[in-house]
Coordinates of C-alpha atoms and ligand atoms in Angstrom, one line a residue:
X28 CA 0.0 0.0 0.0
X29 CA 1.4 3.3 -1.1
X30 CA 0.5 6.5 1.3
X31 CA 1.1 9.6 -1.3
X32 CA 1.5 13.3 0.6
X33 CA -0.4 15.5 -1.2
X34 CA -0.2 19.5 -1.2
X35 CA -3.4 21.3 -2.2
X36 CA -2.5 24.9 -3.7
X37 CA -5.6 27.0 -3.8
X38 CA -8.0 25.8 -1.7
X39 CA -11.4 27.3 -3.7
X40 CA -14.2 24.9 -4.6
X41 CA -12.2 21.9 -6.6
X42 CA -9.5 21.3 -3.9
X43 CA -11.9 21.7 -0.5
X44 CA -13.9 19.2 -2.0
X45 CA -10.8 16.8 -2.8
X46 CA -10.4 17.1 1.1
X47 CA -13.9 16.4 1.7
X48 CA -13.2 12.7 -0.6
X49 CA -10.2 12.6 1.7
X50 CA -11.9 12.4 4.7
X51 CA -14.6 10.1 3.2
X52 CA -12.9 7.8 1.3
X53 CA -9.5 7.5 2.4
X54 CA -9.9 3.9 3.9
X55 CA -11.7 2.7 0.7
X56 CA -8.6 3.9 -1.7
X57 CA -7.2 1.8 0.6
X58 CA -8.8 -1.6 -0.5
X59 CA -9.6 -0.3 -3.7
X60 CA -7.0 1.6 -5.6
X61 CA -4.3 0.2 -3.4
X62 CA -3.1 3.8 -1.9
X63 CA -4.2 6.8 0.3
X64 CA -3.7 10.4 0.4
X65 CA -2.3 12.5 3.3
X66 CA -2.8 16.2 3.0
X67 CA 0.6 17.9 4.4
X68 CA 0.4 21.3 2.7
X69 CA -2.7 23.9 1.8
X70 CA -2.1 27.2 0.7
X71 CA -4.8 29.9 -1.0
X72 CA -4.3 33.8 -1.8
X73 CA -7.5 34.2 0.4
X74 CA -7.3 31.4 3.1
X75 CA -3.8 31.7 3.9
X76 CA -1.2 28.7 4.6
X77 CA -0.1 25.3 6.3
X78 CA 1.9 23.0 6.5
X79 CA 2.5 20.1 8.5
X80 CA 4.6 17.1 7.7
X81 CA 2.7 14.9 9.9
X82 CA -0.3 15.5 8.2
X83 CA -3.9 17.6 8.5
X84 CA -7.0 16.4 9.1
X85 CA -8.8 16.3 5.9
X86 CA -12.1 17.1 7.2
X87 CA -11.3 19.5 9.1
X88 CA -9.5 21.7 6.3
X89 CA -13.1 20.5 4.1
X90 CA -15.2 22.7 7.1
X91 CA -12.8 25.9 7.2
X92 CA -14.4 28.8 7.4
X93 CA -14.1 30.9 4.2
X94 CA -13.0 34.0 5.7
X95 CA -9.7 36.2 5.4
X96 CA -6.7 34.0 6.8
X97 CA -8.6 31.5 8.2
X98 CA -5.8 28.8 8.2
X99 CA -4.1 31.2 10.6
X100 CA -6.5 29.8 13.0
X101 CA -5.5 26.4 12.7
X102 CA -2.0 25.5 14.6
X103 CA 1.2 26.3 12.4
X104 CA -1.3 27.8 10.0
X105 CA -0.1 31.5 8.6
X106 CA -2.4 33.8 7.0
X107 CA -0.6 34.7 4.1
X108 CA -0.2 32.1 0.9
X109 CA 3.7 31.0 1.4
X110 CA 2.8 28.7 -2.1
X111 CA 6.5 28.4 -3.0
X112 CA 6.9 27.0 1.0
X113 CA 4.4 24.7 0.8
X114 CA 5.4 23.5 -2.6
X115 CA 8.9 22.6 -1.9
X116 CA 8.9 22.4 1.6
X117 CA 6.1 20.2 2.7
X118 CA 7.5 17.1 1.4
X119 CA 4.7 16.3 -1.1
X120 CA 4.9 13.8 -3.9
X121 CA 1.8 15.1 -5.0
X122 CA 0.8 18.8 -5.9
X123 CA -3.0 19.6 -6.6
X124 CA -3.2 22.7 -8.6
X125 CA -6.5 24.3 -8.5
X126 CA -5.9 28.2 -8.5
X127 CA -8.0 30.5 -10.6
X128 CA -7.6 29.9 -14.6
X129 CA -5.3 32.6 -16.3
X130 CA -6.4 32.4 -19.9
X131 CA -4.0 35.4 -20.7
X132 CA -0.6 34.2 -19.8
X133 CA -1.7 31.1 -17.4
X134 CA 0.7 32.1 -14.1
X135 CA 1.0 32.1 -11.3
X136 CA -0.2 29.0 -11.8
X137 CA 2.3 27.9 -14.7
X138 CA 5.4 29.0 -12.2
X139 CA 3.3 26.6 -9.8
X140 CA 3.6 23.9 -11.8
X141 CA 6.7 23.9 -12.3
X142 CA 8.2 25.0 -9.0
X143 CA 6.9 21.3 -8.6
X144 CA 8.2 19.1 -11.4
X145 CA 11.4 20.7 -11.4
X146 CA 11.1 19.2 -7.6
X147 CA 10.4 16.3 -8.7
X148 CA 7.2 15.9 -7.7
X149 CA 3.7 14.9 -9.6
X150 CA 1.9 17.6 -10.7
X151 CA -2.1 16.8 -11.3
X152 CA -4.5 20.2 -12.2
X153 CA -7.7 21.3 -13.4
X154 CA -6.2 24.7 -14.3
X155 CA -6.5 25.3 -18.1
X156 CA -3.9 28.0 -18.6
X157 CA -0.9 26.0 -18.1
X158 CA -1.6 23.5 -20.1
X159 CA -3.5 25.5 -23.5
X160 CA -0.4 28.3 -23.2
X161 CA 2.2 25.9 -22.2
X162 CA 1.6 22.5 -22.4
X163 CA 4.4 20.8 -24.7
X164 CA 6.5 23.3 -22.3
X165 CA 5.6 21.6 -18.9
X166 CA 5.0 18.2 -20.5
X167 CA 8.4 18.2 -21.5
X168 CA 9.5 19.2 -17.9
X169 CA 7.9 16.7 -16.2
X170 CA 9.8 13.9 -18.4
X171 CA 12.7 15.5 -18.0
X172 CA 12.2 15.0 -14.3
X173 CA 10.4 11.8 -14.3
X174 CA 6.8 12.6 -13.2
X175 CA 3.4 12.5 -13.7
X176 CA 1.8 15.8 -15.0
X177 CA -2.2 15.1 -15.6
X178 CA -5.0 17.4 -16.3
X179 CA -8.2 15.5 -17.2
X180 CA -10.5 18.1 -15.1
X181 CA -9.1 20.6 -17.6
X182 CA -12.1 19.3 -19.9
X183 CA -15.1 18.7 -18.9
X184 CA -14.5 18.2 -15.7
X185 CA -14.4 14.9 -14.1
X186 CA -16.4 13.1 -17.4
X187 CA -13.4 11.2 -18.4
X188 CA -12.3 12.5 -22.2
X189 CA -8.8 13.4 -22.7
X190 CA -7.3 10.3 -21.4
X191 CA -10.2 8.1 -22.7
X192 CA -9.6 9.4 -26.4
X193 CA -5.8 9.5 -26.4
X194 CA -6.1 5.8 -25.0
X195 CA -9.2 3.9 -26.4
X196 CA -9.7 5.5 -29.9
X197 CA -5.4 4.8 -30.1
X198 CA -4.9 3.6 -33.5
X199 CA -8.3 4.8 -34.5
X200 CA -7.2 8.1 -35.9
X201 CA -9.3 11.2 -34.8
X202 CA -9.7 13.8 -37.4
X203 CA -12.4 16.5 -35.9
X204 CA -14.5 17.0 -32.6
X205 CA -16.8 19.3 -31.8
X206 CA -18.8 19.8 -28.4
X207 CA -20.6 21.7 -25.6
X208 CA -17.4 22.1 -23.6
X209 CA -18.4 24.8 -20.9
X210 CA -20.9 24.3 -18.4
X211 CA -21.5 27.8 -17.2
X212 CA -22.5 29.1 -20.5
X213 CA -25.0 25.5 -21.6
X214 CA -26.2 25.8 -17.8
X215 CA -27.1 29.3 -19.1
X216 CA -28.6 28.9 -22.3
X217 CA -31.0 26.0 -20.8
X218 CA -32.4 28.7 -17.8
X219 CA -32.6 31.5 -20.6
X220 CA -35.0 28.7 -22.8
X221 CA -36.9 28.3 -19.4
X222 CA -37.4 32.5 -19.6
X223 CA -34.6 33.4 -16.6
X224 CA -32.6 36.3 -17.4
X225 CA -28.9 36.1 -18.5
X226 CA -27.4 38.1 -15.8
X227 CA -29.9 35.7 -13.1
X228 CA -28.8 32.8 -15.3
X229 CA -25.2 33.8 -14.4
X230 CA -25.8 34.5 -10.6
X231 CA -27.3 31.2 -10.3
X232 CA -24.3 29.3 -12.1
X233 CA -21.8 30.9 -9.9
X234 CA -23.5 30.2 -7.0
X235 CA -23.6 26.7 -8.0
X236 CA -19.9 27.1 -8.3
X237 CA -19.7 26.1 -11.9
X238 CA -18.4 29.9 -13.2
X239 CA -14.8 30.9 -13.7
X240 CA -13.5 33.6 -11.2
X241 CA -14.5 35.9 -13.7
X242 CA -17.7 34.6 -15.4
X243 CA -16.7 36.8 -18.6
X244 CA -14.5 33.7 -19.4
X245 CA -17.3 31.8 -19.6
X246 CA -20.0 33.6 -21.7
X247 CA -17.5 34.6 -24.0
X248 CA -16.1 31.2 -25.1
X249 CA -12.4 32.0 -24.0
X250 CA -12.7 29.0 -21.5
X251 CA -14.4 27.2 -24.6
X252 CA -11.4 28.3 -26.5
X253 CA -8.5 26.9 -23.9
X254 CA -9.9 23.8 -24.0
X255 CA -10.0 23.5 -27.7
X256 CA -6.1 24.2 -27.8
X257 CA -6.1 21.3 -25.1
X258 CA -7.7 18.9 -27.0
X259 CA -6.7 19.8 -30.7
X260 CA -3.1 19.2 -29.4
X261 CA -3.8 16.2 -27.4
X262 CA -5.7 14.5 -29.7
X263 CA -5.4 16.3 -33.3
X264 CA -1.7 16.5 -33.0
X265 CA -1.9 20.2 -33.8
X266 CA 0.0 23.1 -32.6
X267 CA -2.4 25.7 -31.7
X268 CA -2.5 28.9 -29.6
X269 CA -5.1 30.5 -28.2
X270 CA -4.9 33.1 -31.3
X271 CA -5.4 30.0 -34.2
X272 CA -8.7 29.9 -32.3
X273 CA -11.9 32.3 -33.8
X274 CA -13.7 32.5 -30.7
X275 CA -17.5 34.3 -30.2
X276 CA -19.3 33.8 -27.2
X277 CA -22.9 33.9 -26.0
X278 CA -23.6 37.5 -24.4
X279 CA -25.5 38.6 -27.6
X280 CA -28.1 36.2 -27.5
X281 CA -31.1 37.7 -26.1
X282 CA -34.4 35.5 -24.6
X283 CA -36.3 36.7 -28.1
X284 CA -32.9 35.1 -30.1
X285 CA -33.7 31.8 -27.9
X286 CA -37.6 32.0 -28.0
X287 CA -37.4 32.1 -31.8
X288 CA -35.0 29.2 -32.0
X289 CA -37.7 27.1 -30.0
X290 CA -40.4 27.9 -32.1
X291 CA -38.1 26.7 -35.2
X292 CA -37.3 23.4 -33.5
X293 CA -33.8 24.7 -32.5
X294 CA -31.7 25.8 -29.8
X295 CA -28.5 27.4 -29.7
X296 CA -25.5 26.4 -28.4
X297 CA -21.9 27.3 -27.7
X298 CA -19.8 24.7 -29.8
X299 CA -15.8 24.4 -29.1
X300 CA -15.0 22.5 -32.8
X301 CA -11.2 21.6 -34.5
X302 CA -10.8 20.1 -37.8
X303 CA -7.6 18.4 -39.3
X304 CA -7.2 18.9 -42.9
X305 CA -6.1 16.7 -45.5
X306 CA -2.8 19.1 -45.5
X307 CA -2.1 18.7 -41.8
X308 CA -3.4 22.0 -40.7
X309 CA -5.8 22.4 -37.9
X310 CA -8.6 25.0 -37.9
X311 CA -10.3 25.8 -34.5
X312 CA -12.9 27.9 -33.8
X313 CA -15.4 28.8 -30.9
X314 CA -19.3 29.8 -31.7
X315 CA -22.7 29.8 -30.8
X316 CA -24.3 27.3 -33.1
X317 CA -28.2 26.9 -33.9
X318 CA -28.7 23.2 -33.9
X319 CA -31.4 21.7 -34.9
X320 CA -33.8 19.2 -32.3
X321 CA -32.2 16.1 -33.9
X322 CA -28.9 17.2 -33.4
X323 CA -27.0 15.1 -30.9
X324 CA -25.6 17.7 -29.1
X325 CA -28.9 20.0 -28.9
X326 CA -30.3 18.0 -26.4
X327 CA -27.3 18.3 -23.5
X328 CA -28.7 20.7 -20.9
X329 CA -27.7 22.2 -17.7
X330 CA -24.0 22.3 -16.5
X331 CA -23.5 18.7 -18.6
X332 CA -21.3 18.8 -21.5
X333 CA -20.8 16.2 -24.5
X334 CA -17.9 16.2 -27.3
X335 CA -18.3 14.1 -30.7
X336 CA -15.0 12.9 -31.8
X337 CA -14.7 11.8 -35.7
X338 CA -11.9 9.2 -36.2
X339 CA -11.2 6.8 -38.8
X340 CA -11.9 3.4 -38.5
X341 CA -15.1 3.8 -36.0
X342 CA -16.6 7.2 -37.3
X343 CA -18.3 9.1 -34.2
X344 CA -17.6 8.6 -30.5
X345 CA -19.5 11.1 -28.6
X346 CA -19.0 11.1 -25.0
X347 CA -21.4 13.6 -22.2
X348 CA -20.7 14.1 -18.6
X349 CA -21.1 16.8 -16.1
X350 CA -18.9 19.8 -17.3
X351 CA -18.6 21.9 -14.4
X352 CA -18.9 21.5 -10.7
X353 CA -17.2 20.7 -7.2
X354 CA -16.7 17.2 -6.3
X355 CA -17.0 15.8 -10.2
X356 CA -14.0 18.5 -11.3
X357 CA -12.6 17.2 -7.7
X358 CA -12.8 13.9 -8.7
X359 CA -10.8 14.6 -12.4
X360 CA -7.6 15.1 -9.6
X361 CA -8.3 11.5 -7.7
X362 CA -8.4 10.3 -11.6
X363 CA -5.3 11.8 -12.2
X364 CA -3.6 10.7 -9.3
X365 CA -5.2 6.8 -9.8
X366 CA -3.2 7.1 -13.1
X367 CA 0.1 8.1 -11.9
X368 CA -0.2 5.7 -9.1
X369 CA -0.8 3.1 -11.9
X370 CA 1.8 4.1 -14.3
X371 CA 4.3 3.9 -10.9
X372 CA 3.3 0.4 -10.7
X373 CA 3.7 -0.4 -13.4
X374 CA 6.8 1.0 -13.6
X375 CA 7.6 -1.2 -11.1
X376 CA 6.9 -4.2 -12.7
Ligands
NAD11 N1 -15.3 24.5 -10.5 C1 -15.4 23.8 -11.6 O1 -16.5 23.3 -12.0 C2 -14.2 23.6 -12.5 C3 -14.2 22.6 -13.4 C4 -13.0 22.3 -14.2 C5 -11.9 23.1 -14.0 N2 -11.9 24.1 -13.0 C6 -10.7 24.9 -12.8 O2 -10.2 24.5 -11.6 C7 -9.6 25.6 -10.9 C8 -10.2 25.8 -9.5 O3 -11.6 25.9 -9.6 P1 -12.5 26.3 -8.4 O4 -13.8 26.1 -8.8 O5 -11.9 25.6 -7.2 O6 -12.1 27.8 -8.3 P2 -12.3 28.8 -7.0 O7 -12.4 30.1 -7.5 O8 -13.4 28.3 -6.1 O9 -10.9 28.5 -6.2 C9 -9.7 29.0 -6.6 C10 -8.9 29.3 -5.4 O10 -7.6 29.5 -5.8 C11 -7.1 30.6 -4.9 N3 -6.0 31.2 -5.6 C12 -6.1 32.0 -6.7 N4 -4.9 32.4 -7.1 C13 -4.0 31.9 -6.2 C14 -2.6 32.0 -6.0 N5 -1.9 32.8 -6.8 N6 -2.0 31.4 -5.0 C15 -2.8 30.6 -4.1 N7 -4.1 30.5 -4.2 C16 -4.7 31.1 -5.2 C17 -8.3 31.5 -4.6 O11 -8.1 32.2 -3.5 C18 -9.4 30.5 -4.6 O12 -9.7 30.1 -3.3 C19 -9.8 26.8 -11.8 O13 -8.6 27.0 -12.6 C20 -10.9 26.4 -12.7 O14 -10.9 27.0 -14.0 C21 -13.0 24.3 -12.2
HSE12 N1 -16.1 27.5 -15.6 C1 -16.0 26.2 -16.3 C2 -15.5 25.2 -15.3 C3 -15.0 23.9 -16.0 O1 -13.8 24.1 -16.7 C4 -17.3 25.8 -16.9 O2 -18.3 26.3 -16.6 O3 -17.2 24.9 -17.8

């Protein structure tokens, strides 16, 4: 049995709710994935920091007040985020990144990352900056280095997709995808074809904790956007930056916009697409779409999300999941971690 020590850096909604499966479930990783976690670090621009060697109680970091420096109150805790302490001090195989998405230039949280693998320690995120503006960068790092560097909450949360395509549809080359790849702005559209108001619509997302930081990521399609460059060069073998990417988002659809599309048998929706060309370029592009009732993708609703891939030999895979949320995005870093544990073993082999 393997006991990984895990540091959590930002403790928002994803990583509080890591802690919560923590103190839950530790005992059944036990028996069923054949490790456990032990939480020796926390740190959070809001919350402050902590770190203890020995280990924290998980469910007690779950319950911490969300107020200024609140770690302060907890013994050895400091209320100001020492993140570069807690990354290379607290002794952590493991670091869970889960600070707010940076679609600009992706840091702090890129610098994050890689205060880690150059440390030689795993690195397992659902932070899309890092990994749309400097992927090939940090993937090469953490070979270099010898460690894991996973990111399947990046997309669509904890619905399993990047490491499903890139391992089941191997050898079954996939040549386009499009999908509903943010669940703020579907959870949106579906309350606006109910007759709720955008900016309500919005409120209630956030609330729900489903919305970026700055829910103008969202209803814009530049989170769409960050997630296309993740997958096109995942699974397309493009090269993309955020710039290849035409990207229009959903503010300018008004309830009239939506009310019409009903009455026509359609509904609009924000579709994240990338298409490899018989030349070997990629083309990208985010946009509200109006899809018709039989489309397959008109009928996902809420916060869930779906992605059709187009490959080769077995033509359309389309796989739907939740797309946003707490303990599913929470559960894309225990995913992550299962797989490094299982590429360790067998490594060991
Ligand atoms: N919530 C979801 O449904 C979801 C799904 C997939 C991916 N994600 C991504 O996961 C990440 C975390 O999401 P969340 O919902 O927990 O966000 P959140 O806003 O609830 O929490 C982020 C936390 O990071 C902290 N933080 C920000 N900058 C920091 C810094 N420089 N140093 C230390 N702490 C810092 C903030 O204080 C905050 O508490 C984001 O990048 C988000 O895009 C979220
Ligand atoms: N804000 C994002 C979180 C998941 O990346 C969304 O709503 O899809």
């Amino acid at each position: 049995m393997t006991e990984y020590k895990i540091a959590l850096v930002g403790f928002g909604g994803v990583n509080r709710a890591l802690a919560q499966l923590i103190a839950e479930r530790n005992e059944d990783w036990k028996n069923a994935l054949g490790f456990t976690l032990k939480i020796v670090g926390v740190t959070d621009l809001f919350l402050g920091s902590l770190i203890n060697r020995q280990g924290l109680d998980a469910a007690s970091l779950a319950a911490l007040p969300v107020t200024k420096g609140a770690l302060a109150n907890l013994p050895g805790g400091d209320a100001v985020a020492r993140t570069e302490a807690v990354i290379k001090d607290s002794g952590a195989d493991i670091i869970a990144e889960a600070t707010f998405t940076n679609p600009v230039d992706g840091e702090p949280a890129t610098t994050f990352c890689r205060w880690a693998l150059e440390n030689g320690q795993h690195v397992v995120t659902t932070n899309k900056g890092p990994i749309a503006l400097h992927g090939a960068a940090l993937k090469a790092l953490a070979q270099r280095n010898h460690v894991a560097f996973e990111y399947e909450g990046s997309v669509m949360s904890g619905t399993p997709v990047i490491r499903l395509a890139r391992q089941l549809l191997a050898g079954s080359s996939i040549n386009s995808f499009e999908g509903i790849l943010n669940g703020t702005s579907n959870f949106v559209l579906t309350r606006m074809e109910n007759g709720l108001g955008f900016t309500e619509a919005v409120e209630q997302a956030q609330a729900l904790g489903y919305a970026e930081a700055d829910p103008t990521a969202d209803v814009e399609g530049h989170d769409v956007r960050l997630k296309v460059v993740i997958l096109a060069n995942e699974l397309l073998d493009a090269s993309l930056t955020v710039s290849d990417v035409r990207c229009n988002g959903i503010s300018a659809l008004t309830l009239e916009d939506i009310d019409q599309a009903r009455q026509n048998n359609a509904r609009w929706k924000l579709i994240g697409a990338a298409t490899r060309h018989a030349d070997g370029s990629v083309s990208a592009s985010v946009e509200p779409r109006l899809l018709g009732n039989d489309h397959p993708l008109s009928s996902i609703g809420g916060a869930t999300n779906a992605v059709s891939f187009s490959s080769d030999l077995i033509g359309t895979v389309t796989v739907s999941g939740p797309g946003a949320g707490r303990t599913e995005t929470a559960f894309a870093l225990l995913s992550d971690i299962i797989s490094l544990h299982q590429s360790a073993a067998q490594g060991r082999e």
